[in-house]
mmCIF file of C-alpha atoms in Angstrom:
data_model
loop_
_atom_site.group_PDB
_atom_site.id
_atom_site.type_symbol
_atom_site.label_atom_id
_atom_site.label_comp_id
_atom_site.label_asym_id
_atom_site.label_seq_id
_atom_site.Cartn_x
_atom_site.Cartn_y
_atom_site.Cartn_z
ATOM 1 C CA UNK N 1 143.391 -23.674 161.092
ATOM 2 C CA UNK N 2 147.084 -23.169 162.088
ATOM 3 C CA UNK N 3 150.128 -24.116 160.034
ATOM 4 C CA UNK N 4 150.629 -27.254 162.158
ATOM 5 C CA UNK N 5 147.070 -28.438 161.725
ATOM 6 C CA UNK N 6 146.450 -30.910 158.893
ATOM 7 C CA UNK N 7 143.530 -29.783 156.683
ATOM 8 C CA UNK N 8 140.408 -31.869 156.796
ATOM 9 C CA UNK N 9 138.364 -32.879 153.734
ATOM 10 C CA UNK N 10 135.737 -30.316 154.701
ATOM 11 C CA UNK N 11 138.390 -27.569 154.637
ATOM 12 C CA UNK N 12 139.600 -28.433 151.131
ATOM 13 C CA UNK N 13 136.359 -29.399 149.442
ATOM 14 C CA UNK N 14 135.246 -25.805 148.797
ATOM 15 C CA UNK N 15 131.650 -24.640 148.617
ATOM 16 C CA UNK N 16 129.065 -27.224 147.732
ATOM 17 C CA UNK N 17 126.406 -26.159 145.203
ATOM 18 C CA UNK N 18 123.289 -28.235 144.974
ATOM 19 C CA UNK N 19 120.009 -28.027 143.111
ATOM 20 C CA UNK N 20 119.079 -27.929 139.458
ATOM 21 C CA UNK N 21 119.880 -24.208 139.124
ATOM 22 C CA UNK N 22 123.488 -24.623 140.252
ATOM 23 C CA UNK N 23 125.779 -22.835 137.797
ATOM 24 C CA UNK N 24 128.814 -24.561 136.327
ATOM 25 C CA UNK N 25 131.437 -23.981 133.662
ATOM 26 C CA UNK N 26 130.166 -26.665 131.252
ATOM 27 C CA UNK N 27 126.828 -24.992 130.398
ATOM 28 C CA UNK N 28 128.526 -21.606 129.919
ATOM 29 C CA UNK N 29 131.130 -23.061 127.540
ATOM 30 C CA UNK N 30 128.463 -24.998 125.660
ATOM 31 C CA UNK N 31 126.233 -21.948 125.288
ATOM 32 C CA UNK N 32 129.182 -19.894 124.052
ATOM 33 C CA UNK N 33 130.012 -22.494 121.425
ATOM 34 C CA UNK N 34 126.379 -22.625 120.287
ATOM 35 C CA UNK N 35 126.341 -18.850 119.807
ATOM 36 C CA UNK N 36 129.673 -19.021 118.022
ATOM 37 C CA UNK N 37 128.493 -21.841 115.732
ATOM 38 C CA UNK N 38 125.178 -20.124 114.999
ATOM 39 C CA UNK N 39 127.021 -16.966 113.967
ATOM 40 C CA UNK N 40 129.276 -18.913 111.601
ATOM 41 C CA UNK N 41 126.365 -20.827 110.081
ATOM 42 C CA UNK N 42 124.436 -17.578 109.613
ATOM 43 C CA UNK N 43 127.403 -16.049 107.834
ATOM 44 C CA UNK N 44 127.666 -19.106 105.575
ATOM 45 C CA UNK N 45 123.997 -18.826 104.601
ATOM 46 C CA UNK N 46 124.412 -15.136 103.733
ATOM 47 C CA UNK N 47 127.486 -15.982 101.647
ATOM 48 C CA UNK N 48 125.595 -18.677 99.752
ATOM 49 C CA UNK N 49 122.770 -16.270 98.954
ATOM 50 C CA UNK N 50 125.312 -13.716 97.717
ATOM 51 C CA UNK N 51 126.875 -16.367 95.489
ATOM 52 C CA UNK N 52 123.440 -17.272 94.148
ATOM 53 C CA UNK N 53 122.770 -13.661 93.131
ATOM 54 C CA UNK N 54 126.276 -12.999 91.818
ATOM 55 C CA UNK N 55 126.352 -16.162 89.719
ATOM 56 C CA UNK N 56 123.133 -15.295 87.936
ATOM 57 C CA UNK N 57 124.089 -11.763 86.860
ATOM 58 C CA UNK N 58 127.834 -12.272 86.385
ATOM 59 C CA UNK N 59 127.656 -14.830 83.600
ATOM 60 C CA UNK N 60 125.063 -12.857 81.682
ATOM 61 C CA UNK N 61 127.828 -10.366 80.947
ATOM 62 C CA UNK N 62 129.603 -12.977 78.820
ATOM 63 C CA UNK N 63 129.378 -11.969 75.141
ATOM 64 C CA UNK N 64 127.608 -14.352 72.798
ATOM 65 C CA UNK N 65 124.160 -15.746 72.161
ATOM 66 C CA UNK N 66 123.783 -19.254 73.625
ATOM 67 C CA UNK N 67 120.862 -20.022 71.326
ATOM 68 C CA UNK N 68 122.874 -19.227 68.196
ATOM 69 C CA UNK N 69 125.803 -21.232 69.545
ATOM 70 C CA UNK N 70 123.563 -24.260 70.051
ATOM 71 C CA UNK N 71 122.581 -24.210 66.375
ATOM 72 C CA UNK N 72 126.216 -24.829 65.445
ATOM 73 C CA UNK N 73 126.299 -22.061 62.843
ATOM 74 C CA UNK N 74 123.552 -23.633 60.756
ATOM 75 C CA UNK N 75 121.101 -21.241 59.061
ATOM 76 C CA UNK N 76 118.103 -20.947 61.370
ATOM 77 C CA UNK N 77 115.038 -18.829 60.897
ATOM 78 C CA UNK N 78 113.973 -16.135 63.337
ATOM 79 C CA UNK N 79 110.944 -18.243 64.291
ATOM 80 C CA UNK N 80 113.165 -21.174 65.243
ATOM 81 C CA UNK N 81 115.444 -18.938 67.315
ATOM 82 C CA UNK N 82 112.395 -17.525 69.089
ATOM 83 C CA UNK N 83 111.154 -21.062 69.782
ATOM 84 C CA UNK N 84 114.533 -21.991 71.306
ATOM 85 C CA UNK N 85 114.520 -18.896 73.516
ATOM 86 C CA UNK N 86 111.021 -19.670 74.696
ATOM 87 C CA UNK N 87 111.963 -23.293 75.394
ATOM 88 C CA UNK N 88 114.826 -22.251 77.669
ATOM 89 C CA UNK N 89 113.025 -19.254 79.185
ATOM 90 C CA UNK N 90 115.369 -16.704 77.627
ATOM 91 C CA UNK N 91 112.437 -14.669 76.297
ATOM 92 C CA UNK N 92 111.283 -13.800 79.835
ATOM 93 C CA UNK N 93 112.194 -10.502 81.533
ATOM 94 C CA UNK N 94 115.480 -10.643 83.420
ATOM 95 C CA UNK N 95 113.827 -10.244 86.831
ATOM 96 C CA UNK N 96 111.531 -13.197 86.120
ATOM 97 C CA UNK N 97 114.457 -15.330 84.968
ATOM 98 C CA UNK N 98 116.198 -14.439 88.225
ATOM 99 C CA UNK N 99 113.265 -15.327 90.472
ATOM 100 C CA UNK N 100 112.725 -18.613 88.603
ATOM 101 C CA UNK N 101 116.418 -19.450 88.913
ATOM 102 C CA UNK N 102 116.546 -18.706 92.655
ATOM 103 C CA UNK N 103 113.351 -20.617 93.367
ATOM 104 C CA UNK N 104 114.558 -23.710 91.541
ATOM 105 C CA UNK N 105 118.118 -23.518 92.903
ATOM 106 C CA UNK N 106 116.873 -23.429 96.498
ATOM 107 C CA UNK N 107 115.036 -26.713 95.826
ATOM 108 C CA UNK N 108 118.093 -28.338 94.212
ATOM 109 C CA UNK N 109 117.006 -27.819 90.603
ATOM 110 C CA UNK N 110 119.917 -26.153 88.758
ATOM 111 C CA UNK N 111 118.209 -26.208 85.388
ATOM 112 C CA UNK N 112 118.887 -28.046 82.139
ATOM 113 C CA UNK N 113 122.121 -27.718 80.182
ATOM 114 C CA UNK N 114 121.726 -26.028 76.800
ATOM 115 C CA UNK N 115 124.326 -28.123 75.018
ATOM 116 C CA UNK N 116 123.824 -31.506 76.698
ATOM 117 C CA UNK N 117 120.029 -31.244 77.114
ATOM 118 C CA UNK N 118 120.312 -32.995 80.475
ATOM 119 C CA UNK N 119 119.806 -31.710 84.050
ATOM 120 C CA UNK N 120 122.831 -29.772 85.320
ATOM 121 C CA UNK N 121 122.889 -31.761 88.548
ATOM 122 C CA UNK N 122 123.308 -34.961 86.512
ATOM 123 C CA UNK N 123 126.346 -33.538 84.688
ATOM 124 C CA UNK N 124 127.880 -32.463 88.006
ATOM 125 C CA UNK N 125 127.269 -35.893 89.525
ATOM 126 C CA UNK N 126 128.810 -37.556 86.481
ATOM 127 C CA UNK N 127 132.023 -35.486 86.504
ATOM 128 C CA UNK N 128 132.513 -35.168 90.284
ATOM 129 C CA UNK N 129 134.153 -38.601 90.885
ATOM 130 C CA UNK N 130 136.796 -37.869 88.234
ATOM 131 C CA UNK N 131 137.623 -34.536 89.865
ATOM 132 C CA UNK N 132 137.789 -36.088 93.333
ATOM 133 C CA UNK N 133 140.157 -38.776 92.050
ATOM 134 C CA UNK N 134 142.575 -36.236 90.589
ATOM 135 C CA UNK N 135 142.427 -33.379 93.063
ATOM 136 C CA UNK N 136 141.835 -35.654 96.064
ATOM 137 C CA UNK N 137 145.017 -37.609 95.333
ATOM 138 C CA UNK N 138 146.960 -34.385 94.881
ATOM 139 C CA UNK N 139 145.419 -32.884 98.043
ATOM 140 C CA UNK N 140 146.580 -35.753 100.257
ATOM 141 C CA UNK N 141 150.095 -35.656 98.794
ATOM 142 C CA UNK N 142 150.710 -31.895 98.863
ATOM 143 C CA UNK N 143 149.161 -31.480 102.327
ATOM 144 C CA UNK N 144 151.311 -34.227 103.839
ATOM 145 C CA UNK N 145 154.444 -33.027 102.020
ATOM 146 C CA UNK N 146 153.875 -29.367 102.888
ATOM 147 C CA UNK N 147 153.211 -30.010 106.588
ATOM 148 C CA UNK N 148 156.200 -32.349 106.933
ATOM 149 C CA UNK N 149 158.674 -30.058 105.166
ATOM 150 C CA UNK N 150 157.212 -26.971 106.864
ATOM 151 C CA UNK N 151 157.690 -28.549 110.280
ATOM 152 C CA UNK N 152 161.261 -29.624 109.525
ATOM 153 C CA UNK N 153 162.161 -26.227 108.059
ATOM 154 C CA UNK N 154 160.783 -24.308 111.037
ATOM 155 C CA UNK N 155 162.537 -26.506 113.580
ATOM 156 C CA UNK N 156 165.851 -26.025 111.747
ATOM 157 C CA UNK N 157 165.213 -22.501 110.524
ATOM 158 C CA UNK N 158 168.231 -20.787 109.015
ATOM 159 C CA UNK N 159 169.893 -24.063 108.025
ATOM 160 C CA UNK N 160 170.777 -25.004 104.445
ATOM 161 C CA UNK N 161 167.830 -27.392 104.279
ATOM 162 C CA UNK N 162 165.445 -24.660 105.414
ATOM 163 C CA UNK N 163 166.734 -22.229 102.775
ATOM 164 C CA UNK N 164 166.529 -24.833 100.011
ATOM 165 C CA UNK N 165 163.019 -25.950 101.003
ATOM 166 C CA UNK N 166 161.708 -22.398 101.310
ATOM 167 C CA UNK N 167 163.298 -21.221 98.071
ATOM 168 C CA UNK N 168 162.019 -24.197 96.081
ATOM 169 C CA UNK N 169 158.522 -23.853 97.570
ATOM 170 C CA UNK N 170 158.356 -20.136 96.701
ATOM 171 C CA UNK N 171 159.590 -20.790 93.155
ATOM 172 C CA UNK N 172 157.092 -23.562 92.426
ATOM 173 C CA UNK N 173 154.229 -21.732 94.138
ATOM 174 C CA UNK N 174 154.773 -18.738 91.863
ATOM 175 C CA UNK N 175 154.558 -20.814 88.675
ATOM 176 C CA UNK N 176 151.263 -20.802 86.735
ATOM 177 C CA UNK N 177 149.794 -24.294 86.935
ATOM 178 C CA UNK N 178 148.838 -24.386 83.256
ATOM 179 C CA UNK N 179 152.405 -23.413 82.226
ATOM 180 C CA UNK N 180 153.959 -26.108 84.397
ATOM 181 C CA UNK N 181 151.453 -28.652 83.050
ATOM 182 C CA UNK N 182 152.293 -27.783 79.448
ATOM 183 C CA UNK N 183 156.006 -28.017 80.243
ATOM 184 C CA UNK N 184 155.562 -31.493 81.740
ATOM 185 C CA UNK N 185 153.582 -32.598 78.677
ATOM 186 C CA UNK N 186 156.359 -31.389 76.356
ATOM 187 C CA UNK N 187 159.102 -33.111 78.341
ATOM 188 C CA UNK N 188 157.479 -36.321 79.579
ATOM 189 C CA UNK N 189 154.629 -36.948 77.108
ATOM 190 C CA UNK N 190 155.920 -35.731 73.760
ATOM 191 C CA UNK N 191 159.557 -36.285 74.659
ATOM 192 C CA UNK N 192 162.445 -33.844 74.578
ATOM 193 C CA UNK N 193 165.940 -34.778 73.422
ATOM 194 C CA UNK N 194 167.071 -37.946 75.180
ATOM 195 C CA UNK N 195 163.931 -38.007 77.347
ATOM 196 C CA UNK N 196 161.318 -40.267 75.711
ATOM 197 C CA UNK N 197 157.572 -39.752 76.000
ATOM 198 C CA UNK N 198 156.626 -41.756 79.072
ATOM 199 C CA UNK N 199 153.110 -40.570 79.903
ATOM 200 C CA UNK N 200 149.873 -39.823 78.009
ATOM 201 C CA UNK N 201 149.321 -36.260 76.830
ATOM 202 C CA UNK N 202 145.821 -36.100 78.304
ATOM 203 C CA UNK N 203 142.580 -37.833 79.138
ATOM 204 C CA UNK N 204 141.725 -40.151 81.992
ATOM 205 C CA UNK N 205 142.182 -43.538 80.332
ATOM 206 C CA UNK N 206 142.979 -45.039 76.945
ATOM 207 C CA UNK N 207 139.931 -47.328 77.063
ATOM 208 C CA UNK N 208 139.539 -50.939 76.008
ATOM 209 C CA UNK N 209 140.853 -52.341 79.297
ATOM 210 C CA UNK N 210 139.278 -53.746 82.401
ATOM 211 C CA UNK N 211 140.139 -54.936 85.892
ATOM 212 C CA UNK N 212 143.670 -54.236 87.148
ATOM 213 C CA UNK N 213 144.818 -53.132 83.698
ATOM 214 C CA UNK N 214 142.250 -50.326 83.763
ATOM 215 C CA UNK N 215 143.367 -49.246 87.247
ATOM 216 C CA UNK N 216 146.964 -49.110 86.022
ATOM 217 C CA UNK N 217 145.885 -47.169 82.932
ATOM 218 C CA UNK N 218 144.075 -44.528 85.011
ATOM 219 C CA UNK N 219 147.033 -44.292 87.421
ATOM 220 C CA UNK N 220 149.319 -43.806 84.401
ATOM 221 C CA UNK N 221 147.172 -40.890 83.218
ATOM 222 C CA UNK N 222 147.111 -39.444 86.758
ATOM 223 C CA UNK N 223 150.864 -39.000 87.133
ATOM 224 C CA UNK N 224 151.489 -35.726 85.303
ATOM 225 C CA UNK N 225 148.392 -33.786 86.448
ATOM 226 C CA UNK N 226 148.986 -34.892 90.053
ATOM 227 C CA UNK N 227 152.646 -33.852 89.878
ATOM 228 C CA UNK N 228 151.551 -30.481 88.508
ATOM 229 C CA UNK N 229 149.102 -29.877 91.347
ATOM 230 C CA UNK N 230 151.466 -31.096 94.073
ATOM 231 C CA UNK N 231 154.365 -28.991 92.775
ATOM 232 C CA UNK N 232 152.291 -25.805 92.648
ATOM 233 C CA UNK N 233 150.254 -26.282 95.845
ATOM 234 C CA UNK N 234 152.566 -27.825 98.449
ATOM 235 C CA UNK N 235 154.559 -24.604 98.890
ATOM 236 C CA UNK N 236 151.597 -22.747 100.397
ATOM 237 C CA UNK N 237 151.107 -25.417 103.065
ATOM 238 C CA UNK N 238 154.845 -25.492 103.765
ATOM 239 C CA UNK N 239 155.095 -21.727 104.221
ATOM 240 C CA UNK N 240 151.999 -21.449 106.439
ATOM 241 C CA UNK N 241 153.094 -24.386 108.628
ATOM 242 C CA UNK N 242 156.625 -23.030 108.897
ATOM 243 C CA UNK N 243 155.438 -19.531 109.828
ATOM 244 C CA UNK N 244 152.955 -20.794 112.432
ATOM 245 C CA UNK N 245 155.547 -23.056 114.044
ATOM 246 C CA UNK N 246 158.169 -20.303 114.133
ATOM 247 C CA UNK N 247 155.718 -18.164 116.109
ATOM 248 C CA UNK N 248 155.562 -20.914 118.745
ATOM 249 C CA UNK N 249 159.291 -21.577 118.922
ATOM 250 C CA UNK N 250 160.060 -18.997 121.620
ATOM 251 C CA UNK N 251 157.147 -19.874 123.877
ATOM 252 C CA UNK N 252 157.807 -20.536 127.553
ATOM 253 C CA UNK N 253 156.059 -23.902 127.561
ATOM 254 C CA UNK N 254 158.585 -25.251 125.032
ATOM 255 C CA UNK N 255 161.461 -24.083 127.228
ATOM 256 C CA UNK N 256 159.810 -25.827 130.175
ATOM 257 C CA UNK N 257 159.377 -29.018 128.155
ATOM 258 C CA UNK N 258 163.049 -29.031 127.224
ATOM 259 C CA UNK N 259 164.022 -28.315 130.849
ATOM 260 C CA UNK N 260 162.149 -31.453 131.862
ATOM 261 C CA UNK N 261 164.514 -33.455 129.672
ATOM 262 C CA UNK N 262 162.200 -34.156 126.722
ATOM 263 C CA UNK N 263 163.904 -34.834 123.425
ATOM 264 C CA UNK N 264 163.538 -32.198 120.696
ATOM 265 C CA UNK N 265 161.525 -34.592 118.562
ATOM 266 C CA UNK N 266 158.967 -35.095 121.343
ATOM 267 C CA UNK N 267 158.836 -31.376 122.101
ATOM 268 C CA UNK N 268 158.096 -30.680 118.454
ATOM 269 C CA UNK N 269 155.474 -33.407 117.921
ATOM 270 C CA UNK N 270 153.659 -33.271 121.257
ATOM 271 C CA UNK N 271 153.805 -29.585 122.131
ATOM 272 C CA UNK N 272 154.839 -27.213 119.345
ATOM 273 C CA UNK N 273 153.066 -28.678 116.311
ATOM 274 C CA UNK N 274 149.588 -29.121 117.895
ATOM 275 C CA UNK N 275 149.620 -25.485 119.079
ATOM 276 C CA UNK N 276 150.685 -24.234 115.639
ATOM 277 C CA UNK N 277 147.975 -26.085 113.722
ATOM 278 C CA UNK N 278 145.279 -23.400 113.698
ATOM 279 C CA UNK N 279 146.433 -21.516 110.558
ATOM 280 C CA UNK N 280 147.223 -24.810 108.850
ATOM 281 C CA UNK N 281 143.753 -26.160 109.636
ATOM 282 C CA UNK N 282 142.247 -23.129 107.907
ATOM 283 C CA UNK N 283 144.385 -23.713 104.825
ATOM 284 C CA UNK N 284 143.637 -27.449 104.752
ATOM 285 C CA UNK N 285 139.883 -26.873 104.800
ATOM 286 C CA UNK N 286 140.112 -24.159 102.132
ATOM 287 C CA UNK N 287 142.160 -26.505 99.944
ATOM 288 C CA UNK N 288 139.670 -29.275 100.617
ATOM 289 C CA UNK N 289 136.913 -27.040 99.279
ATOM 290 C CA UNK N 290 139.006 -26.370 96.189
ATOM 291 C CA UNK N 291 139.533 -30.110 95.852
ATOM 292 C CA UNK N 292 135.783 -30.619 95.537
ATOM 293 C CA UNK N 293 135.564 -27.712 93.094
ATOM 294 C CA UNK N 294 138.377 -29.002 90.950
ATOM 295 C CA UNK N 295 141.216 -27.128 89.290
ATOM 296 C CA UNK N 296 139.944 -25.670 86.046
ATOM 297 C CA UNK N 297 143.254 -24.908 84.346
ATOM 298 C CA UNK N 298 144.951 -28.218 85.147
ATOM 299 C CA UNK N 299 141.934 -30.283 84.121
ATOM 300 C CA UNK N 300 141.694 -28.298 80.877
ATOM 301 C CA UNK N 301 145.398 -28.664 80.025
ATOM 302 C CA UNK N 302 145.351 -32.420 80.600
ATOM 303 C CA UNK N 303 141.845 -32.921 79.111
ATOM 304 C CA UNK N 304 140.734 -34.490 82.374
ATOM 305 C CA UNK N 305 136.959 -35.180 82.299
ATOM 306 C CA UNK N 306 136.163 -33.480 85.598
ATOM 307 C CA UNK N 307 134.261 -30.466 86.850
ATOM 308 C CA UNK N 308 137.015 -28.036 85.870
ATOM 309 C CA UNK N 309 137.034 -29.183 82.261
ATOM 310 C CA UNK N 310 133.236 -29.157 82.224
ATOM 311 C CA UNK N 311 133.217 -25.549 83.467
ATOM 312 C CA UNK N 312 135.613 -24.468 80.719
ATOM 313 C CA UNK N 313 133.481 -26.251 78.127
ATOM 314 C CA UNK N 314 130.319 -24.573 79.430
ATOM 315 C CA UNK N 315 131.936 -21.122 79.338
ATOM 316 C CA UNK N 316 132.762 -21.466 75.648
ATOM 317 C CA UNK N 317 129.072 -21.741 74.637
ATOM 318 C CA UNK N 318 128.037 -20.032 77.034
ATOM 319 C CA UNK N 319 125.844 -22.702 78.615
ATOM 320 C CA UNK N 320 124.291 -20.455 81.281
ATOM 321 C CA UNK N 321 122.531 -23.096 83.434
ATOM 322 C CA UNK N 322 125.625 -25.298 83.517
ATOM 323 C CA UNK N 323 127.981 -22.378 84.230
ATOM 324 C CA UNK N 324 125.711 -21.052 86.980
ATOM 325 C CA UNK N 325 125.262 -24.498 88.510
ATOM 326 C CA UNK N 326 128.992 -25.220 88.547
ATOM 327 C CA UNK N 327 129.787 -21.759 89.938
ATOM 328 C CA UNK N 328 127.274 -22.282 92.732
ATOM 329 C CA UNK N 329 128.657 -25.763 93.421
ATOM 330 C CA UNK N 330 132.286 -24.549 93.505
ATOM 331 C CA UNK N 331 131.521 -21.600 95.775
ATOM 332 C CA UNK N 332 129.329 -23.718 98.063
ATOM 333 C CA UNK N 333 132.125 -26.255 98.509
ATOM 334 C CA UNK N 334 134.567 -23.547 99.607
ATOM 335 C CA UNK N 335 132.013 -21.863 101.903
ATOM 336 C CA UNK N 336 131.037 -25.165 103.537
ATOM 337 C CA UNK N 337 134.664 -26.126 104.137
ATOM 338 C CA UNK N 338 135.481 -22.698 105.599
ATOM 339 C CA UNK N 339 132.507 -23.019 107.926
ATOM 340 C CA UNK N 340 133.624 -26.494 109.014
ATOM 341 C CA UNK N 341 137.086 -25.077 109.720
ATOM 342 C CA UNK N 342 135.508 -22.401 111.920
ATOM 343 C CA UNK N 343 133.481 -25.027 113.771
ATOM 344 C CA UNK N 344 136.474 -27.277 114.517
ATOM 345 C CA UNK N 345 138.734 -24.424 115.701
ATOM 346 C CA UNK N 346 137.616 -24.859 119.347
ATOM 347 C CA UNK N 347 138.965 -28.434 119.229
ATOM 348 C CA UNK N 348 142.455 -26.984 118.824
ATOM 349 C CA UNK N 349 142.007 -23.781 120.826
ATOM 350 C CA UNK N 350 139.036 -23.686 123.264
ATOM 351 C CA UNK N 351 139.350 -19.888 123.518
ATOM 352 C CA UNK N 352 137.978 -19.537 119.960
ATOM 353 C CA UNK N 353 134.495 -20.776 120.819
ATOM 354 C CA UNK N 354 134.024 -18.675 123.923
#
């Protein structure tokens, strides 16, 4: 075919592959993703088994006798203590306690709480909605705030707004959450100087209300713990988003997009931000796992009846089945969310799953 000859469809169609054994890119990509996903799921299973083993032995190093703690300091005979230990299986050899624990945990039986005398899974189910209400609300707020401010700071890096945002985020991120919570209680619950006490010192609701009044009461109790979590946590999202976006700022495709006449706002939203999301996606999923697990210190400071407060209460006994069950639940939530983050990476960058 010469330069003056117009190409025919047969010239441009390329080789034609027919038959069921014809190779193609779609099966290869799919097979690569399956191998990638299987590797991540296998790693998650190994991590869960490690958590199962660690949780059993770790909390047996806590000083104190749970049986004596359950008696509340009342005088109890040696025969009664022995009966309690036999009832809860504490008289068995450690290896047998471990095998019994693993066997039951793998079937969903986390044991019976020493202090509440109810199945551990029931206590977790009871406290989980309260934790999700508190930490879920905070998660949505600090994720949205951190990503928005991180994007704005990166796009205007070096400006006064960027320096103020970054400095404030670093300062708040470095504060202990329990210290900030106590400070907010002193200022806005107890009252300090001209500032009156505006919010409850703790708890989830005052009680005795129903309908919309109860919703308002719970929202009133939510304000300070949510502010504490948002103030401490949003800085991490801001800094990761800002750093990831700064890495993309000098890319050639952004220069090309600007050369085509696209406004800076469109270049940022349609091109830069989607390509900088991978580190932020990791952080979001990790924080989502922590949201399910709860925040122990904040829930304890504000007497919030969630999983974090329940864990602190169980540690003080020590209530071994409840502590082990909560530890396994917390770790499983983080592991599951990390695995989900790994599995959705190829949606943002197809090279990851190959």
